[in-house]
mmCIF file with all atom_site columns, C-alpha atoms in Angstrom:
data_model
loop_
_atom_site.group_PDB
_atom_site.id
_atom_site.type_symbol
_atom_site.label_atom_id
_atom_site.label_alt_id
_atom_site.label_comp_id
_atom_site.label_asym_id
_atom_site.label_entity_id
_atom_site.label_seq_id
_atom_site.pdbx_PDB_ins_code
_atom_site.Cartn_x
_atom_site.Cartn_y
_atom_site.Cartn_z
_atom_site.occupancy
_atom_site.B_iso_or_equiv
_atom_site.pdbx_formal_charge
_atom_site.auth_seq_id
_atom_site.auth_comp_id
_atom_site.auth_asym_id
_atom_site.auth_atom_id
_atom_site.pdbx_PDB_model_num
ATOM 1   C CA . UNK I 1 1   ? -27.912 3.385   -16.527 1.00 53.00 ? 1   UNK I CA 1
ATOM 2   C CA . UNK I 1 2   ? -29.663 1.232   -13.993 1.00 62.00 ? 2   UNK I CA 1
ATOM 3   C CA . UNK I 1 3   ? -32.491 2.862   -12.029 1.00 60.00 ? 3   UNK I CA 1
ATOM 4   C CA . UNK I 1 4   ? -30.119 3.534   -9.113  1.00 66.00 ? 4   UNK I CA 1
ATOM 5   C CA . UNK I 1 5   ? -27.885 5.680   -11.366 1.00 66.00 ? 5   UNK I CA 1
ATOM 6   C CA . UNK I 1 6   ? -25.155 3.036   -11.616 1.00 67.00 ? 6   UNK I CA 1
ATOM 7   C CA . UNK I 1 7   ? -23.510 1.902   -14.811 1.00 77.00 ? 7   UNK I CA 1
ATOM 8   C CA . UNK I 1 8   ? -24.561 -1.084  -16.863 1.00 77.00 ? 8   UNK I CA 1
ATOM 9   C CA . UNK I 1 9   ? -21.812 -3.297  -18.304 1.00 75.00 ? 9   UNK I CA 1
ATOM 10  C CA . UNK I 1 10  ? -22.242 -1.692  -21.728 1.00 80.00 ? 10  UNK I CA 1
ATOM 11  C CA . UNK I 1 11  ? -21.857 1.755   -20.201 1.00 84.00 ? 11  UNK I CA 1
ATOM 12  C CA . UNK I 1 12  ? -18.560 0.660   -18.667 1.00 83.00 ? 12  UNK I CA 1
ATOM 13  C CA . UNK I 1 13  ? -17.347 -0.015  -22.216 1.00 86.00 ? 13  UNK I CA 1
ATOM 14  C CA . UNK I 1 14  ? -18.664 3.389   -23.327 1.00 89.00 ? 14  UNK I CA 1
ATOM 15  C CA . UNK I 1 15  ? -16.696 4.948   -20.473 1.00 89.00 ? 15  UNK I CA 1
ATOM 16  C CA . UNK I 1 16  ? -13.578 3.137   -21.631 1.00 89.00 ? 16  UNK I CA 1
ATOM 17  C CA . UNK I 1 17  ? -14.037 4.238   -25.253 1.00 93.00 ? 17  UNK I CA 1
ATOM 18  C CA . UNK I 1 18  ? -14.875 7.869   -24.497 1.00 95.00 ? 18  UNK I CA 1
ATOM 19  C CA . UNK I 1 19  ? -12.158 8.198   -21.862 1.00 92.00 ? 19  UNK I CA 1
ATOM 20  C CA . UNK I 1 20  ? -9.584  6.724   -24.216 1.00 92.00 ? 20  UNK I CA 1
ATOM 21  C CA . UNK I 1 21  ? -10.542 9.161   -26.978 1.00 95.00 ? 21  UNK I CA 1
ATOM 22  C CA . UNK I 1 22  ? -10.584 12.067  -24.519 1.00 94.00 ? 22  UNK I CA 1
ATOM 23  C CA . UNK I 1 23  ? -6.815  11.564  -24.350 1.00 91.00 ? 23  UNK I CA 1
ATOM 24  C CA . UNK I 1 24  ? -6.555  12.360  -28.056 1.00 94.00 ? 24  UNK I CA 1
ATOM 25  C CA . UNK I 1 25  ? -7.718  11.100  -31.456 1.00 96.00 ? 25  UNK I CA 1
ATOM 26  C CA . UNK I 1 26  ? -7.108  7.464   -32.376 1.00 95.00 ? 26  UNK I CA 1
ATOM 27  C CA . UNK I 1 27  ? -7.679  5.292   -35.393 1.00 95.00 ? 27  UNK I CA 1
ATOM 28  C CA . UNK I 1 28  ? -10.722 3.050   -35.208 1.00 94.00 ? 28  UNK I CA 1
ATOM 29  C CA . UNK I 1 29  ? -8.572  -0.092  -34.952 1.00 92.00 ? 29  UNK I CA 1
ATOM 30  C CA . UNK I 1 30  ? -6.379  1.404   -32.197 1.00 93.00 ? 30  UNK I CA 1
ATOM 31  C CA . UNK I 1 31  ? -9.455  2.407   -30.171 1.00 94.00 ? 31  UNK I CA 1
ATOM 32  C CA . UNK I 1 32  ? -11.034 -1.038  -30.501 1.00 90.00 ? 32  UNK I CA 1
ATOM 33  C CA . UNK I 1 33  ? -7.724  -2.668  -29.535 1.00 89.00 ? 33  UNK I CA 1
ATOM 34  C CA . UNK I 1 34  ? -7.295  -0.360  -26.525 1.00 88.00 ? 34  UNK I CA 1
ATOM 35  C CA . UNK I 1 35  ? -10.791 -1.172  -25.242 1.00 88.00 ? 35  UNK I CA 1
ATOM 36  C CA . UNK I 1 36  ? -10.288 -4.930  -25.670 1.00 85.00 ? 36  UNK I CA 1
ATOM 37  C CA . UNK I 1 37  ? -6.899  -4.791  -23.966 1.00 83.00 ? 37  UNK I CA 1
ATOM 38  C CA . UNK I 1 38  ? -8.054  -2.803  -20.938 1.00 81.00 ? 38  UNK I CA 1
ATOM 39  C CA . UNK I 1 39  ? -11.248 -4.760  -20.345 1.00 80.00 ? 39  UNK I CA 1
ATOM 40  C CA . UNK I 1 40  ? -9.544  -8.085  -21.051 1.00 76.00 ? 40  UNK I CA 1
ATOM 41  C CA . UNK I 1 41  ? -6.716  -7.378  -18.617 1.00 70.00 ? 41  UNK I CA 1
ATOM 42  C CA . UNK I 1 42  ? -9.090  -6.086  -15.950 1.00 67.00 ? 42  UNK I CA 1
ATOM 43  C CA . UNK I 1 43  ? -11.806 -8.749  -16.128 1.00 68.00 ? 43  UNK I CA 1
ATOM 44  C CA . UNK I 1 44  ? -10.594 -11.376 -18.544 1.00 64.00 ? 44  UNK I CA 1
ATOM 45  C CA . UNK I 1 45  ? -12.243 -11.955 -21.915 1.00 61.00 ? 45  UNK I CA 1
ATOM 46  C CA . UNK I 1 46  ? -15.947 -11.186 -21.896 1.00 61.00 ? 46  UNK I CA 1
ATOM 47  C CA . UNK I 1 47  ? -18.090 -11.285 -25.015 1.00 56.00 ? 47  UNK I CA 1
ATOM 48  C CA . UNK I 1 48  ? -20.998 -9.789  -23.042 1.00 55.00 ? 48  UNK I CA 1
ATOM 49  C CA . UNK I 1 49  ? -19.044 -6.618  -22.303 1.00 55.00 ? 49  UNK I CA 1
ATOM 50  C CA . UNK I 1 50  ? -17.531 -6.253  -25.750 1.00 55.00 ? 50  UNK I CA 1
ATOM 51  C CA . UNK I 1 51  ? -20.893 -5.779  -27.459 1.00 49.00 ? 51  UNK I CA 1
ATOM 52  C CA . UNK I 1 52  ? -20.772 -1.977  -27.566 1.00 57.00 ? 52  UNK I CA 1
ATOM 53  C CA . UNK I 1 53  ? -19.968 -0.845  -31.055 1.00 79.00 ? 53  UNK I CA 1
ATOM 54  C CA . UNK I 1 54  ? -17.746 2.099   -31.850 1.00 85.00 ? 54  UNK I CA 1
ATOM 55  C CA . UNK I 1 55  ? -20.153 2.671   -34.730 1.00 85.00 ? 55  UNK I CA 1
ATOM 56  C CA . UNK I 1 56  ? -22.988 3.146   -32.228 1.00 89.00 ? 56  UNK I CA 1
ATOM 57  C CA . UNK I 1 57  ? -20.976 5.841   -30.452 1.00 92.00 ? 57  UNK I CA 1
ATOM 58  C CA . UNK I 1 58  ? -20.553 7.558   -33.832 1.00 92.00 ? 58  UNK I CA 1
ATOM 59  C CA . UNK I 1 59  ? -24.253 7.230   -34.601 1.00 92.00 ? 59  UNK I CA 1
ATOM 60  C CA . UNK I 1 60  ? -25.145 8.761   -31.230 1.00 94.00 ? 60  UNK I CA 1
ATOM 61  C CA . UNK I 1 61  ? -22.854 11.726  -31.928 1.00 96.00 ? 61  UNK I CA 1
ATOM 62  C CA . UNK I 1 62  ? -20.506 10.929  -29.030 1.00 96.00 ? 62  UNK I CA 1
ATOM 63  C CA . UNK I 1 63  ? -17.496 10.449  -31.311 1.00 95.00 ? 63  UNK I CA 1
ATOM 64  C CA . UNK I 1 64  ? -16.791 11.543  -34.853 1.00 95.00 ? 64  UNK I CA 1
ATOM 65  C CA . UNK I 1 65  ? -14.438 10.653  -37.655 1.00 94.00 ? 65  UNK I CA 1
ATOM 66  C CA . UNK I 1 66  ? -11.779 13.232  -38.390 1.00 95.00 ? 66  UNK I CA 1
ATOM 67  C CA . UNK I 1 67  ? -10.948 11.585  -41.680 1.00 91.00 ? 67  UNK I CA 1
ATOM 68  C CA . UNK I 1 68  ? -12.668 8.672   -43.377 1.00 87.00 ? 68  UNK I CA 1
ATOM 69  C CA . UNK I 1 69  ? -15.875 6.965   -42.316 1.00 86.00 ? 69  UNK I CA 1
ATOM 70  C CA . UNK I 1 70  ? -15.231 4.324   -39.660 1.00 83.00 ? 70  UNK I CA 1
ATOM 71  C CA . UNK I 1 71  ? -14.142 0.726   -39.372 1.00 84.00 ? 71  UNK I CA 1
ATOM 72  C CA . UNK I 1 72  ? -13.858 0.037   -43.114 1.00 87.00 ? 72  UNK I CA 1
ATOM 73  C CA . UNK I 1 73  ? -11.211 2.717   -43.709 1.00 90.00 ? 73  UNK I CA 1
ATOM 74  C CA . UNK I 1 74  ? -9.780  2.785   -40.151 1.00 92.00 ? 74  UNK I CA 1
ATOM 75  C CA . UNK I 1 75  ? -10.792 6.408   -39.705 1.00 93.00 ? 75  UNK I CA 1
ATOM 76  C CA . UNK I 1 76  ? -9.198  8.601   -37.085 1.00 95.00 ? 76  UNK I CA 1
ATOM 77  C CA . UNK I 1 77  ? -11.782 9.298   -34.378 1.00 95.00 ? 77  UNK I CA 1
ATOM 78  C CA . UNK I 1 78  ? -12.224 11.938  -31.703 1.00 96.00 ? 78  UNK I CA 1
ATOM 79  C CA . UNK I 1 79  ? -14.675 12.584  -28.908 1.00 97.00 ? 79  UNK I CA 1
ATOM 80  C CA . UNK I 1 80  ? -17.331 15.274  -29.496 1.00 97.00 ? 80  UNK I CA 1
ATOM 81  C CA . UNK I 1 81  ? -18.651 17.799  -26.974 1.00 97.00 ? 81  UNK I CA 1
ATOM 82  C CA . UNK I 1 82  ? -21.683 15.535  -26.474 1.00 97.00 ? 82  UNK I CA 1
ATOM 83  C CA . UNK I 1 83  ? -19.207 12.710  -25.877 1.00 96.00 ? 83  UNK I CA 1
ATOM 84  C CA . UNK I 1 84  ? -17.394 14.771  -23.246 1.00 96.00 ? 84  UNK I CA 1
ATOM 85  C CA . UNK I 1 85  ? -20.692 15.415  -21.453 1.00 96.00 ? 85  UNK I CA 1
ATOM 86  C CA . UNK I 1 86  ? -21.481 11.696  -21.589 1.00 95.00 ? 86  UNK I CA 1
ATOM 87  C CA . UNK I 1 87  ? -17.969 10.881  -20.327 1.00 94.00 ? 87  UNK I CA 1
ATOM 88  C CA . UNK I 1 88  ? -18.502 13.157  -17.320 1.00 94.00 ? 88  UNK I CA 1
ATOM 89  C CA . UNK I 1 89  ? -21.874 11.543  -16.604 1.00 92.00 ? 89  UNK I CA 1
ATOM 90  C CA . UNK I 1 90  ? -20.337 8.063   -16.804 1.00 92.00 ? 90  UNK I CA 1
ATOM 91  C CA . UNK I 1 91  ? -17.303 9.001   -14.716 1.00 90.00 ? 91  UNK I CA 1
ATOM 92  C CA . UNK I 1 92  ? -19.448 10.447  -11.951 1.00 89.00 ? 92  UNK I CA 1
ATOM 93  C CA . UNK I 1 93  ? -21.994 7.588   -11.835 1.00 87.00 ? 93  UNK I CA 1
ATOM 94  C CA . UNK I 1 94  ? -22.296 5.621   -8.616  1.00 81.00 ? 94  UNK I CA 1
ATOM 95  C CA . UNK I 1 95  ? -21.032 2.067   -8.089  1.00 74.00 ? 95  UNK I CA 1
ATOM 96  C CA . UNK I 1 96  ? -23.516 -0.763  -7.782  1.00 66.00 ? 96  UNK I CA 1
ATOM 97  C CA . UNK I 1 97  ? -23.377 -2.853  -4.631  1.00 58.00 ? 97  UNK I CA 1
ATOM 98  C CA . UNK I 1 98  ? -22.963 -6.572  -5.228  1.00 58.00 ? 98  UNK I CA 1
ATOM 99  C CA . UNK I 1 99  ? -21.510 -6.251  -8.722  1.00 62.00 ? 99  UNK I CA 1
ATOM 100 C CA . UNK I 1 100 ? -17.895 -6.920  -7.786  1.00 71.00 ? 100 UNK I CA 1
ATOM 101 C CA . UNK I 1 101 ? -16.432 -7.769  -11.191 1.00 71.00 ? 101 UNK I CA 1
ATOM 102 C CA . UNK I 1 102 ? -18.182 -4.928  -12.987 1.00 73.00 ? 102 UNK I CA 1
ATOM 103 C CA . UNK I 1 103 ? -17.283 -2.535  -10.172 1.00 79.00 ? 103 UNK I CA 1
ATOM 104 C CA . UNK I 1 104 ? -13.651 -3.612  -10.458 1.00 84.00 ? 104 UNK I CA 1
ATOM 105 C CA . UNK I 1 105 ? -13.691 -2.574  -14.105 1.00 85.00 ? 105 UNK I CA 1
ATOM 106 C CA . UNK I 1 106 ? -15.521 0.689   -13.394 1.00 88.00 ? 106 UNK I CA 1
ATOM 107 C CA . UNK I 1 107 ? -13.170 1.648   -10.537 1.00 90.00 ? 107 UNK I CA 1
ATOM 108 C CA . UNK I 1 108 ? -10.166 0.935   -12.765 1.00 91.00 ? 108 UNK I CA 1
ATOM 109 C CA . UNK I 1 109 ? -11.732 3.094   -15.493 1.00 92.00 ? 109 UNK I CA 1
ATOM 110 C CA . UNK I 1 110 ? -12.458 5.885   -13.023 1.00 93.00 ? 110 UNK I CA 1
ATOM 111 C CA . UNK I 1 111 ? -8.818  5.951   -11.912 1.00 94.00 ? 111 UNK I CA 1
ATOM 112 C CA . UNK I 1 112 ? -7.635  5.738   -15.510 1.00 93.00 ? 112 UNK I CA 1
ATOM 113 C CA . UNK I 1 113 ? -9.652  8.801   -16.516 1.00 93.00 ? 113 UNK I CA 1
ATOM 114 C CA . UNK I 1 114 ? -10.156 10.706  -13.234 1.00 94.00 ? 114 UNK I CA 1
ATOM 115 C CA . UNK I 1 115 ? -7.648  13.319  -14.375 1.00 94.00 ? 115 UNK I CA 1
ATOM 116 C CA . UNK I 1 116 ? -10.206 14.405  -16.989 1.00 92.00 ? 116 UNK I CA 1
ATOM 117 C CA . UNK I 1 117 ? -12.543 15.741  -14.282 1.00 94.00 ? 117 UNK I CA 1
ATOM 118 C CA . UNK I 1 118 ? -12.272 19.030  -12.423 1.00 94.00 ? 118 UNK I CA 1
ATOM 119 C CA . UNK I 1 119 ? -10.933 19.164  -8.869  1.00 95.00 ? 119 UNK I CA 1
ATOM 120 C CA . UNK I 1 120 ? -14.369 19.182  -7.211  1.00 95.00 ? 120 UNK I CA 1
ATOM 121 C CA . UNK I 1 121 ? -15.554 16.177  -9.236  1.00 95.00 ? 121 UNK I CA 1
ATOM 122 C CA . UNK I 1 122 ? -12.308 14.306  -8.463  1.00 95.00 ? 122 UNK I CA 1
ATOM 123 C CA . UNK I 1 123 ? -12.764 14.870  -4.740  1.00 96.00 ? 123 UNK I CA 1
ATOM 124 C CA . UNK I 1 124 ? -16.432 13.871  -4.978  1.00 95.00 ? 124 UNK I CA 1
ATOM 125 C CA . UNK I 1 125 ? -15.460 10.633  -6.722  1.00 94.00 ? 125 UNK I CA 1
ATOM 126 C CA . UNK I 1 126 ? -12.803 9.933   -4.084  1.00 96.00 ? 126 UNK I CA 1
ATOM 127 C CA . UNK I 1 127 ? -15.459 10.565  -1.390  1.00 96.00 ? 127 UNK I CA 1
ATOM 128 C CA . UNK I 1 128 ? -17.816 8.166   -3.167  1.00 93.00 ? 128 UNK I CA 1
ATOM 129 C CA . UNK I 1 129 ? -15.155 5.452   -3.450  1.00 93.00 ? 129 UNK I CA 1
ATOM 130 C CA . UNK I 1 130 ? -14.382 5.829   0.260   1.00 95.00 ? 130 UNK I CA 1
ATOM 131 C CA . UNK I 1 131 ? -18.094 5.539   1.065   1.00 93.00 ? 131 UNK I CA 1
ATOM 132 C CA . UNK I 1 132 ? -18.404 2.398   -1.068  1.00 89.00 ? 132 UNK I CA 1
ATOM 133 C CA . UNK I 1 133 ? -15.356 0.901   0.642   1.00 92.00 ? 133 UNK I CA 1
ATOM 134 C CA . UNK I 1 134 ? -16.705 1.745   4.109   1.00 94.00 ? 134 UNK I CA 1
ATOM 135 C CA . UNK I 1 135 ? -20.032 0.124   3.190   1.00 88.00 ? 135 UNK I CA 1
ATOM 136 C CA . UNK I 1 136 ? -18.221 -2.962  1.948   1.00 87.00 ? 136 UNK I CA 1
ATOM 137 C CA . UNK I 1 137 ? -16.219 -3.111  5.179   1.00 91.00 ? 137 UNK I CA 1
ATOM 138 C CA . UNK I 1 138 ? -19.424 -2.897  7.235   1.00 90.00 ? 138 UNK I CA 1
ATOM 139 C CA . UNK I 1 139 ? -21.068 -5.592  5.112   1.00 86.00 ? 139 UNK I CA 1
ATOM 140 C CA . UNK I 1 140 ? -18.093 -7.948  5.462   1.00 89.00 ? 140 UNK I CA 1
ATOM 141 C CA . UNK I 1 141 ? -17.857 -7.285  9.197   1.00 91.00 ? 141 UNK I CA 1
ATOM 142 C CA . UNK I 1 142 ? -21.561 -8.036  9.669   1.00 89.00 ? 142 UNK I CA 1
ATOM 143 C CA . UNK I 1 143 ? -21.152 -11.229 7.657   1.00 88.00 ? 143 UNK I CA 1
ATOM 144 C CA . UNK I 1 144 ? -18.181 -12.264 9.781   1.00 90.00 ? 144 UNK I CA 1
ATOM 145 C CA . UNK I 1 145 ? -20.070 -11.506 13.013  1.00 90.00 ? 145 UNK I CA 1
ATOM 146 C CA . UNK I 1 146 ? -23.032 -13.557 11.846  1.00 85.00 ? 146 UNK I CA 1
ATOM 147 C CA . UNK I 1 147 ? -21.047 -16.580 10.643  1.00 82.00 ? 147 UNK I CA 1
ATOM 148 C CA . UNK I 1 148 ? -18.049 -16.306 12.994  1.00 84.00 ? 148 UNK I CA 1
ATOM 149 C CA . UNK I 1 149 ? -18.810 -19.585 14.766  1.00 86.00 ? 149 UNK I CA 1
ATOM 150 C CA . UNK I 1 150 ? -19.581 -21.643 11.656  1.00 79.00 ? 150 UNK I CA 1
ATOM 151 C CA . UNK I 1 151 ? -17.269 -24.515 10.722  1.00 81.00 ? 151 UNK I CA 1
ATOM 152 C CA . UNK I 1 152 ? -15.402 -24.401 7.450   1.00 84.00 ? 152 UNK I CA 1
ATOM 153 C CA . UNK I 1 153 ? -13.282 -21.757 5.792   1.00 90.00 ? 153 UNK I CA 1
ATOM 154 C CA . UNK I 1 154 ? -15.682 -18.842 5.420   1.00 86.00 ? 154 UNK I CA 1
ATOM 155 C CA . UNK I 1 155 ? -14.270 -16.940 8.405   1.00 92.00 ? 155 UNK I CA 1
ATOM 156 C CA . UNK I 1 156 ? -10.722 -17.203 7.053   1.00 94.00 ? 156 UNK I CA 1
ATOM 157 C CA . UNK I 1 157 ? -11.911 -15.913 3.674   1.00 91.00 ? 157 UNK I CA 1
ATOM 158 C CA . UNK I 1 158 ? -13.839 -13.080 5.300   1.00 90.00 ? 158 UNK I CA 1
ATOM 159 C CA . UNK I 1 159 ? -10.807 -12.132 7.404   1.00 95.00 ? 159 UNK I CA 1
ATOM 160 C CA . UNK I 1 160 ? -8.764  -11.992 4.192   1.00 96.00 ? 160 UNK I CA 1
ATOM 161 C CA . UNK I 1 161 ? -11.407 -9.808  2.511   1.00 92.00 ? 161 UNK I CA 1
ATOM 162 C CA . UNK I 1 162 ? -11.642 -7.568  5.570   1.00 95.00 ? 162 UNK I CA 1
ATOM 163 C CA . UNK I 1 163 ? -7.876  -7.048  5.592   1.00 97.00 ? 163 UNK I CA 1
ATOM 164 C CA . UNK I 1 164 ? -7.809  -6.187  1.892   1.00 94.00 ? 164 UNK I CA 1
ATOM 165 C CA . UNK I 1 165 ? -10.762 -3.830  2.249   1.00 93.00 ? 165 UNK I CA 1
ATOM 166 C CA . UNK I 1 166 ? -9.167  -2.060  5.233   1.00 97.00 ? 166 UNK I CA 1
ATOM 167 C CA . UNK I 1 167 ? -5.983  -1.567  3.191   1.00 97.00 ? 167 UNK I CA 1
ATOM 168 C CA . UNK I 1 168 ? -8.014  -0.281  0.236   1.00 95.00 ? 168 UNK I CA 1
ATOM 169 C CA . UNK I 1 169 ? -9.844  2.159   2.523   1.00 97.00 ? 169 UNK I CA 1
ATOM 170 C CA . UNK I 1 170 ? -6.556  3.465   3.948   1.00 98.00 ? 170 UNK I CA 1
ATOM 171 C CA . UNK I 1 171 ? -5.181  3.888   0.424   1.00 97.00 ? 171 UNK I CA 1
ATOM 172 C CA . UNK I 1 172 ? -8.327  5.701   -0.743  1.00 96.00 ? 172 UNK I CA 1
ATOM 173 C CA . UNK I 1 173 ? -8.165  8.072   2.217   1.00 97.00 ? 173 UNK I CA 1
ATOM 174 C CA . UNK I 1 174 ? -4.530  8.839   1.390   1.00 97.00 ? 174 UNK I CA 1
ATOM 175 C CA . UNK I 1 175 ? -5.474  9.372   -2.253  1.00 97.00 ? 175 UNK I CA 1
ATOM 176 C CA . UNK I 1 176 ? -8.292  11.711  -1.209  1.00 97.00 ? 176 UNK I CA 1
ATOM 177 C CA . UNK I 1 177 ? -5.869  13.702  0.961   1.00 96.00 ? 177 UNK I CA 1
ATOM 178 C CA . UNK I 1 178 ? -3.491  14.024  -2.009  1.00 96.00 ? 178 UNK I CA 1
ATOM 179 C CA . UNK I 1 179 ? -6.266  15.748  -3.995  1.00 95.00 ? 179 UNK I CA 1
ATOM 180 C CA . UNK I 1 180 ? -6.300  18.673  -1.544  1.00 87.00 ? 180 UNK I CA 1
ATOM 181 C CA . UNK I 1 181 ? -9.306  20.816  -0.813  1.00 75.00 ? 181 UNK I CA 1
#
């Protein structure tokens, strides 16, 4: 992780792999395909993000082969207890400010796998996402206030972003309320 306890791009891929396997064992090829599909549809193709090897996760003891060895024989894989601990750590990591595309992937992964956390952790993640959204709203508002009189199209773009962020915040608050507690 980065020093501020936020995920690196490679850790986002680890989160995707471990969360996918937490749903049940998969063959090596199916896991690799699932990761490529999710990341590709969320961010578009990115060779930088696809560098994490399933073999590395095996080597680190986060996943294990149920039968076979790995890629060569398309082994069936499952997440280990160490992998479940790592998954929890990745799922509960903070979001990095200013990393919009990576955050988009991480938020999508959090919602994809949030059901794997306990109720308290789910609510804490919803609280964190609300906080991030409120901070983003404040940042955009300050930007709009500062550049509100400038010529050009920035104000229109900021108004669009502000509207989307306000809608996202309202949705997140409704989601948080649905979690109870």
